[in-house]
Every structure is written in C-alpha cells, then in structure tokens.
C-alpha cells in the first residue's frame, strides 16, 4: 500500500525556490594558453549533510559529507573541427562510517567534425563507474554496498545536408557495454543486468519554415545478456514522428511521439509495447532567465533474481521543470522539480510502481572569475507500492568551485 507524500520537504523547497538555485559556472583559463591543446583543470568542493544516506524507509542514518570533484579537460580545435577529453573523479567521504566512502569516475572523449558544408560527423566515447546508494534489495538481502555499475558507450552521428537545407538526414549508431563489479549473485543478482547492446537510428528532417523542421525517426536496440541464466535477450524497435524548432530567440524545443515494441527472444516471454515520447521546451522570457520543461516515456531494461524473479521490463515516465535566473552579474539561481514514474512489468515484481519526486534548490555567488560559492539543497521522496522501497531523503551542501 502506498504511503502519503512527505510534503514538508516539498513545501520548503517550493518556498526557497523563489530565492535560490545552482551556480553560475566559473570562467576557467587554460594552463597553457598558447599551446595547440588547452588543459583546463577545475575543482568543486562540497561540505554538507545527508539525513538518510542509505535511502532507508525506517531507522535512517544521517551523516556529514565531504565531496571533492576535480575535472580535467583537454580540448583542441583544428579549423572548424573540435576535440575534447574530460575526466571527473568524485570522492565522497562520510563522517558516520568510513565503509560508506566511495570514489565514482566519469570520462568522455568527443569530436565534432565538419567534412564540408553538407557532411558532419560527431563521435564519442564515455566510461562511467558509479556506486549507487543502498537499495531496498541490498537491504533485504544484507548486502553491505550499493551496486557498482560500470558502463561504456561508443557512439557516432552522421548528418547529411547543409544547415539551412530543406531536407536533412541523420544516421546514428552506438554500442553499450553494461557491467557490475559487486553483488553479482544472491539477492541483487547483478549478473542478470549485464549486457552488450548495439543500437542504431535514422532521422529524416524536412524544413517547413526557416526555424522549424518536421521529422520521422526509426530506432533499433538489441540487448544481449551475458548471464547464461537470463531470458531477457530482446530487440527494441521504435517509430516516431515529431518536430523541432527555434521559433524565436525566446523559444526552442522538440517533440517526438510514436510506438516502441520490445520483442523477447525467449518463446515463453510475452512481448511488450508502449507509446514512446520525448519532448523538451526552452523558454527565455528575458535574456537572463530560462525555463526548461521536458518529459519522456520509454521501456527500460529489467532484471532477474533466483529469489523473486525480478521483472521483464520497466516502463519509465519522467517529467521535469526548472527555472534558471541571473539576478545580477554575480548572483544566479535555479530551482527544479522532477518526477520519475516506474511501472514494473512481468516477473515477480509485476505491478510494482515507484514514483520518485525530486526538488532541487540552490544559489550561487560569483566571487571572482575563478571562484564561485554556492548553496545546494535536494529533497527526494519515493512513493512505492513495495513498502520497503519507500523513503525520503534531504541533502544540504555548501560548495566552492575553483579554476585558474
């Protein structure tokens, strides 16, 4: 049975939202300004408090938290072609228990190539290693660590057609390796979520106005699970229509809507389908203020467990709204709200529903070109039809961002 929303945090966040937000970025200088490759280091240090570090429904444990996140950026430009390499490790230290300390890693390499006026190529490679907070499954089966996910993605996009041409074609492809380094057997059985996934897409765009294009799009994704006990191997096919526009200097956005089908390789598995959509809207009522609205719906991958069967797939719907505002040359703010609605389909978790509400609020003060101070707060409330998955969690941080 669902519990009622934890409203106090949401009301407080809404009240703070008129005065607070996240930071304006510093304006970093490269170490070697005259070299062919710019090296730009930055550092963000956060000191704060987390009132529910394990996202537990009861017997919550709180802690002071120190978060240190340096970013190392290499970038180069050759005529109109651009290249970039970025790496950010994030060190988190908890005063409550050193066993909760962790280091997460995220790295990307990208290139944007303009071959000529009608041919453009974007290439990317990303690697992420992230340790999640303890989940209800971790707690139920006595697992001491949150799941550690390692994900590698290779992707590329080719665009044919001049930027102002009436017709354009975009072809994209990617390959995803999804792995875990802990909780591989037992309750979480993370080996059941390890897969290789080749993906491809094609989009045809037709310009109906100087700043508006209609589109038709097809997408393909194959999921090949590495665990021999898995029967989740499947193929996802999507067909969508929509538009993207930049009608004025104040408004831009895109919308896609269509059908997504998931066909399982196993004969005994029921195939699934849903209405798939993705939409975003950016509105600038004045040059120093921006409102963003986005929503999406799609089928996400499921999991399996020897104990309760897991789920075949998850239909995930998201809604987001944020407001960024620069009050003057030094003070900026942001307030945001996000809803993630997950419906579990098939397996032992069939019928489960989770609604995660997140409100984020903060303020930033640009003290110098190379130094920002800020306040960041986040209020999370998860309402689940599974009692052990209900929780609320609030975090509060003071931050400093430095560069050269």
PDB file of C-alpha atoms in Angstrom, residues 25-210:
ATOM      1  CA  UNK A  25      29.988  28.298 -13.740  1.00  0.00           C
ATOM      2  CA  UNK A  26      33.380  29.859 -13.188  1.00  0.00           C
ATOM      3  CA  UNK A  27      35.217  31.132 -16.265  1.00  0.00           C
ATOM      4  CA  UNK A  28      38.372  28.976 -16.230  1.00  0.00           C
ATOM      5  CA  UNK A  29      41.602  29.790 -18.027  1.00  0.00           C
ATOM      6  CA  UNK A  30      43.754  27.065 -19.628  1.00  0.00           C
ATOM      7  CA  UNK A  31      47.129  26.250 -18.105  1.00  0.00           C
ATOM      8  CA  UNK A  32      48.886  26.607 -21.461  1.00  0.00           C
ATOM      9  CA  UNK A  33      47.099  29.438 -23.264  1.00  0.00           C
ATOM     10  CA  UNK A  34      49.422  29.444 -26.302  1.00  0.00           C
ATOM     11  CA  UNK A  35      49.609  25.679 -26.894  1.00  0.00           C
ATOM     12  CA  UNK A  36      47.785  23.642 -29.551  1.00  0.00           C
ATOM     13  CA  UNK A  37      45.881  21.808 -26.792  1.00  0.00           C
ATOM     14  CA  UNK A  38      44.202  23.605 -23.884  1.00  0.00           C
ATOM     15  CA  UNK A  39      44.474  21.969 -20.467  1.00  0.00           C
ATOM     16  CA  UNK A  40      41.771  23.298 -18.114  1.00  0.00           C
ATOM     17  CA  UNK A  41      41.540  21.950 -14.555  1.00  0.00           C
ATOM     18  CA  UNK A  42      38.698  22.898 -12.200  1.00  0.00           C
ATOM     19  CA  UNK A  43      37.808  21.787  -8.676  1.00  0.00           C
ATOM     20  CA  UNK A  44      34.461  21.631  -6.868  1.00  0.00           C
ATOM     21  CA  UNK A  45      34.460  21.077  -3.107  1.00  0.00           C
ATOM     22  CA  UNK A  46      31.205  20.454  -1.232  1.00  0.00           C
ATOM     23  CA  UNK A  47      30.611  20.188   2.512  1.00  0.00           C
ATOM     24  CA  UNK A  48      27.161  19.174   3.651  1.00  0.00           C
ATOM     25  CA  UNK A  49      24.677  16.971   5.463  1.00  0.00           C
ATOM     26  CA  UNK A  50      22.668  13.939   4.306  1.00  0.00           C
ATOM     27  CA  UNK A  51      19.751  12.926   6.548  1.00  0.00           C
ATOM     28  CA  UNK A  52      19.263   9.432   5.019  1.00  0.00           C
ATOM     29  CA  UNK A  53      22.457   8.142   3.451  1.00  0.00           C
ATOM     30  CA  UNK A  54      21.052   4.662   2.721  1.00  0.00           C
ATOM     31  CA  UNK A  55      17.635   5.826   1.451  1.00  0.00           C
ATOM     32  CA  UNK A  56      16.041   3.645   4.142  1.00  0.00           C
ATOM     33  CA  UNK A  57      12.299   3.740   4.952  1.00  0.00           C
ATOM     34  CA  UNK A  58      12.952   3.483   8.716  1.00  0.00           C
ATOM     35  CA  UNK A  59      15.906   3.673  11.108  1.00  0.00           C
ATOM     36  CA  UNK A  60      17.527   6.370   8.998  1.00  0.00           C
ATOM     37  CA  UNK A  61      21.227   7.052   9.321  1.00  0.00           C
ATOM     38  CA  UNK A  62      22.490  10.591   8.755  1.00  0.00           C
ATOM     39  CA  UNK A  63      25.997  11.883   8.186  1.00  0.00           C
ATOM     40  CA  UNK A  64      28.131  14.876   7.361  1.00  0.00           C
ATOM     41  CA  UNK A  65      29.534  14.522   3.859  1.00  0.00           C
ATOM     42  CA  UNK A  66      32.575  15.921   2.076  1.00  0.00           C
ATOM     43  CA  UNK A  67      32.551  15.695  -1.716  1.00  0.00           C
ATOM     44  CA  UNK A  68      35.619  16.581  -3.823  1.00  0.00           C
ATOM     45  CA  UNK A  69      35.257  16.588  -7.613  1.00  0.00           C
ATOM     46  CA  UNK A  70      38.197  17.751  -9.765  1.00  0.00           C
ATOM     47  CA  UNK A  71      37.660  17.975 -13.526  1.00  0.00           C
ATOM     48  CA  UNK A  72      40.494  17.697 -16.043  1.00  0.00           C
ATOM     49  CA  UNK A  73      39.663  18.970 -19.526  1.00  0.00           C
ATOM     50  CA  UNK A  74      41.796  18.744 -22.661  1.00  0.00           C
ATOM     51  CA  UNK A  75      40.447  20.490 -25.749  1.00  0.00           C
ATOM     52  CA  UNK A  76      41.739  21.342 -29.182  1.00  0.00           C
ATOM     53  CA  UNK A  77      40.419  22.947 -32.341  1.00  0.00           C
ATOM     54  CA  UNK A  78      41.607  22.499 -35.908  1.00  0.00           C
ATOM     55  CA  UNK A  79      39.747  24.939 -38.153  1.00  0.00           C
ATOM     56  CA  UNK A  80      36.073  24.111 -37.541  1.00  0.00           C
ATOM     57  CA  UNK A  81      36.780  20.663 -36.054  1.00  0.00           C
ATOM     58  CA  UNK A  82      36.712  20.332 -32.265  1.00  0.00           C
ATOM     59  CA  UNK A  83      38.118  17.662 -29.946  1.00  0.00           C
ATOM     60  CA  UNK A  84      37.627  17.224 -26.214  1.00  0.00           C
ATOM     61  CA  UNK A  85      38.692  14.845 -23.451  1.00  0.00           C
ATOM     62  CA  UNK A  86      37.173  15.206 -19.966  1.00  0.00           C
ATOM     63  CA  UNK A  87      37.666  13.219 -16.750  1.00  0.00           C
ATOM     64  CA  UNK A  88      35.938  13.764 -13.396  1.00  0.00           C
ATOM     65  CA  UNK A  89      36.544  11.572 -10.341  1.00  0.00           C
ATOM     66  CA  UNK A  90      34.223  12.286  -7.402  1.00  0.00           C
ATOM     67  CA  UNK A  91      35.465  11.486  -3.884  1.00  0.00           C
ATOM     68  CA  UNK A  92      32.780  11.167  -1.196  1.00  0.00           C
ATOM     69  CA  UNK A  93      33.664  10.884   2.491  1.00  0.00           C
ATOM     70  CA  UNK A  94      31.103  10.218   5.261  1.00  0.00           C
ATOM     71  CA  UNK A  95      31.727  11.066   8.915  1.00  0.00           C
ATOM     72  CA  UNK A  96      29.178   8.439  10.026  1.00  0.00           C
ATOM     73  CA  UNK A  97      31.006   5.363   8.726  1.00  0.00           C
ATOM     74  CA  UNK A  98      34.095   5.095   6.526  1.00  0.00           C
ATOM     75  CA  UNK A  99      32.592   1.982   4.902  1.00  0.00           C
ATOM     76  CA  UNK A 100      30.242   4.332   3.014  1.00  0.00           C
ATOM     77  CA  UNK A 101      33.154   6.243   1.452  1.00  0.00           C
ATOM     78  CA  UNK A 102      33.357   5.904  -2.323  1.00  0.00           C
ATOM     79  CA  UNK A 103      35.014   7.202  -5.476  1.00  0.00           C
ATOM     80  CA  UNK A 104      32.982   7.483  -8.678  1.00  0.00           C
ATOM     81  CA  UNK A 105      34.519   8.063 -12.107  1.00  0.00           C
ATOM     82  CA  UNK A 106      33.244   9.610 -15.322  1.00  0.00           C
ATOM     83  CA  UNK A 107      35.246  10.218 -18.528  1.00  0.00           C
ATOM     84  CA  UNK A 108      34.306  11.288 -22.062  1.00  0.00           C
ATOM     85  CA  UNK A 109      36.111  11.801 -25.353  1.00  0.00           C
ATOM     86  CA  UNK A 110      34.294  13.638 -28.141  1.00  0.00           C
ATOM     87  CA  UNK A 111      34.998  15.054 -31.576  1.00  0.00           C
ATOM     88  CA  UNK A 112      32.879  17.275 -33.842  1.00  0.00           C
ATOM     89  CA  UNK A 113      33.996  17.111 -37.460  1.00  0.00           C
ATOM     90  CA  UNK A 114      32.750  19.215 -40.374  1.00  0.00           C
ATOM     91  CA  UNK A 115      33.800  17.440 -43.554  1.00  0.00           C
ATOM     92  CA  UNK A 116      32.201  20.033 -45.839  1.00  0.00           C
ATOM     93  CA  UNK A 117      29.068  22.178 -45.972  1.00  0.00           C
ATOM     94  CA  UNK A 118      26.785  19.125 -46.260  1.00  0.00           C
ATOM     95  CA  UNK A 119      28.573  16.428 -44.260  1.00  0.00           C
ATOM     96  CA  UNK A 120      29.176  16.445 -40.500  1.00  0.00           C
ATOM     97  CA  UNK A 121      30.254  13.712 -38.057  1.00  0.00           C
ATOM     98  CA  UNK A 122      30.138  13.599 -34.251  1.00  0.00           C
ATOM     99  CA  UNK A 123      31.999  10.814 -32.418  1.00  0.00           C
ATOM    100  CA  UNK A 124      32.004   9.982 -28.713  1.00  0.00           C
ATOM    101  CA  UNK A 125      33.307   7.529 -26.143  1.00  0.00           C
ATOM    102  CA  UNK A 126      32.253   7.565 -22.487  1.00  0.00           C
ATOM    103  CA  UNK A 127      33.129   5.479 -19.437  1.00  0.00           C
ATOM    104  CA  UNK A 128      31.396   5.597 -16.070  1.00  0.00           C
ATOM    105  CA  UNK A 129      31.908   3.768 -12.778  1.00  0.00           C
ATOM    106  CA  UNK A 130      29.266   4.662 -10.233  1.00  0.00           C
ATOM    107  CA  UNK A 131      28.407   3.221  -6.819  1.00  0.00           C
ATOM    108  CA  UNK A 132      24.719   3.660  -6.049  1.00  0.00           C
ATOM    109  CA  UNK A 133      23.122   4.249  -2.678  1.00  0.00           C
ATOM    110  CA  UNK A 134      21.859   1.119  -0.925  1.00  0.00           C
ATOM    111  CA  UNK A 135      18.578  -0.063  -2.466  1.00  0.00           C
ATOM    112  CA  UNK A 136      15.686  -1.945  -0.887  1.00  0.00           C
ATOM    113  CA  UNK A 137      17.063  -5.141  -2.473  1.00  0.00           C
ATOM    114  CA  UNK A 138      20.528  -4.533  -0.973  1.00  0.00           C
ATOM    115  CA  UNK A 139      18.994  -4.094   2.483  1.00  0.00           C
ATOM    116  CA  UNK A 140      16.604  -7.050   2.211  1.00  0.00           C
ATOM    117  CA  UNK A 141      19.470  -9.438   1.417  1.00  0.00           C
ATOM    118  CA  UNK A 142      22.083  -7.987   3.773  1.00  0.00           C
ATOM    119  CA  UNK A 143      24.366  -6.565   1.068  1.00  0.00           C
ATOM    120  CA  UNK A 144      26.709  -4.008   2.616  1.00  0.00           C
ATOM    121  CA  UNK A 145      27.458  -1.985  -0.545  1.00  0.00           C
ATOM    122  CA  UNK A 146      25.299  -0.232  -3.087  1.00  0.00           C
ATOM    123  CA  UNK A 147      25.541  -1.652  -6.615  1.00  0.00           C
ATOM    124  CA  UNK A 148      28.666  -0.593  -8.522  1.00  0.00           C
ATOM    125  CA  UNK A 149      27.812  -0.116 -12.203  1.00  0.00           C
ATOM    126  CA  UNK A 150      30.440   0.126 -14.955  1.00  0.00           C
ATOM    127  CA  UNK A 151      29.142   1.359 -18.293  1.00  0.00           C
ATOM    128  CA  UNK A 152      30.998   2.087 -21.520  1.00  0.00           C
ATOM    129  CA  UNK A 153      29.415   3.705 -24.578  1.00  0.00           C
ATOM    130  CA  UNK A 154      30.815   4.229 -28.077  1.00  0.00           C
ATOM    131  CA  UNK A 155      28.624   6.383 -30.334  1.00  0.00           C
ATOM    132  CA  UNK A 156      28.620   8.365 -33.550  1.00  0.00           C
ATOM    133  CA  UNK A 157      26.256  10.531 -35.604  1.00  0.00           C
ATOM    134  CA  UNK A 158      26.478  11.410 -39.308  1.00  0.00           C
ATOM    135  CA  UNK A 159      24.453  14.324 -40.704  1.00  0.00           C
ATOM    136  CA  UNK A 160      23.900  14.864 -44.418  1.00  0.00           C
ATOM    137  CA  UNK A 161      22.537  18.218 -45.580  1.00  0.00           C
ATOM    138  CA  UNK A 162      23.583  21.832 -45.230  1.00  0.00           C
ATOM    139  CA  UNK A 163      22.486  23.536 -42.026  1.00  0.00           C
ATOM    140  CA  UNK A 164      19.830  25.573 -43.812  1.00  0.00           C
ATOM    141  CA  UNK A 165      18.796  22.920 -46.335  1.00  0.00           C
ATOM    142  CA  UNK A 166      15.155  21.940 -46.712  1.00  0.00           C
ATOM    143  CA  UNK A 167      15.939  18.262 -46.134  1.00  0.00           C
ATOM    144  CA  UNK A 168      18.456  16.582 -43.813  1.00  0.00           C
ATOM    145  CA  UNK A 169      19.280  13.001 -42.871  1.00  0.00           C
ATOM    146  CA  UNK A 170      20.806  11.967 -39.539  1.00  0.00           C
ATOM    147  CA  UNK A 171      22.231   8.465 -39.014  1.00  0.00           C
ATOM    148  CA  UNK A 172      23.448   7.396 -35.595  1.00  0.00           C
ATOM    149  CA  UNK A 173      24.854   4.269 -34.030  1.00  0.00           C
ATOM    150  CA  UNK A 174      26.232   3.200 -30.670  1.00  0.00           C
ATOM    151  CA  UNK A 175      27.431   0.208 -28.685  1.00  0.00           C
ATOM    152  CA  UNK A 176      26.880  -0.091 -24.923  1.00  0.00           C
ATOM    153  CA  UNK A 177      28.691  -2.429 -22.519  1.00  0.00           C
ATOM    154  CA  UNK A 178      26.859  -2.641 -19.171  1.00  0.00           C
ATOM    155  CA  UNK A 179      28.640  -4.404 -16.285  1.00  0.00           C
ATOM    156  CA  UNK A 180      28.644  -4.618 -12.472  1.00  0.00           C
ATOM    157  CA  UNK A 181      31.569  -5.242 -10.117  1.00  0.00           C
ATOM    158  CA  UNK A 182      29.704  -6.359  -6.963  1.00  0.00           C
ATOM    159  CA  UNK A 183      26.529  -8.051  -5.711  1.00  0.00           C
ATOM    160  CA  UNK A 184      26.694 -10.324  -8.748  1.00  0.00           C
ATOM    161  CA  UNK A 185      24.858 -13.254  -7.121  1.00  0.00           C
ATOM    162  CA  UNK A 186      22.295 -13.638  -4.366  1.00  0.00           C
ATOM    163  CA  UNK A 187      19.612 -11.009  -3.802  1.00  0.00           C
ATOM    164  CA  UNK A 188      20.654  -8.336  -6.286  1.00  0.00           C
ATOM    165  CA  UNK A 189      21.989 -10.892  -8.785  1.00  0.00           C
ATOM    166  CA  UNK A 190      23.559  -8.055 -10.772  1.00  0.00           C
ATOM    167  CA  UNK A 191      24.972 -10.510 -13.296  1.00  0.00           C
ATOM    168  CA  UNK A 192      21.393 -10.634 -14.661  1.00  0.00           C
ATOM    169  CA  UNK A 193      21.700  -6.947 -15.673  1.00  0.00           C
ATOM    170  CA  UNK A 194      24.973  -7.270 -17.605  1.00  0.00           C
ATOM    171  CA  UNK A 195      24.543  -6.965 -21.359  1.00  0.00           C
ATOM    172  CA  UNK A 196      26.001  -5.794 -24.653  1.00  0.00           C
ATOM    173  CA  UNK A 197      23.762  -3.531 -26.704  1.00  0.00           C
ATOM    174  CA  UNK A 198      24.303  -2.398 -30.320  1.00  0.00           C
ATOM    175  CA  UNK A 199      21.951   0.432 -31.304  1.00  0.00           C
ATOM    176  CA  UNK A 200      21.118   2.388 -34.466  1.00  0.00           C
ATOM    177  CA  UNK A 201      18.790   5.155 -35.560  1.00  0.00           C
ATOM    178  CA  UNK A 202      17.821   7.180 -38.612  1.00  0.00           C
ATOM    179  CA  UNK A 203      16.020  10.528 -38.748  1.00  0.00           C
ATOM    180  CA  UNK A 204      14.716  12.399 -41.783  1.00  0.00           C
ATOM    181  CA  UNK A 205      14.057  16.118 -41.265  1.00  0.00           C
ATOM    182  CA  UNK A 206      12.050  18.377 -43.565  1.00  0.00           C
ATOM    183  CA  UNK A 207      12.123  22.149 -43.141  1.00  0.00           C
ATOM    184  CA  UNK A 208       8.639  23.688 -43.244  1.00  0.00           C
ATOM    185  CA  UNK A 209       9.724  27.137 -42.017  1.00  0.00           C
ATOM    186  CA  UNK A 210      13.088  28.870 -41.578  1.00  0.00           C
TER     187      UNK A 210
END
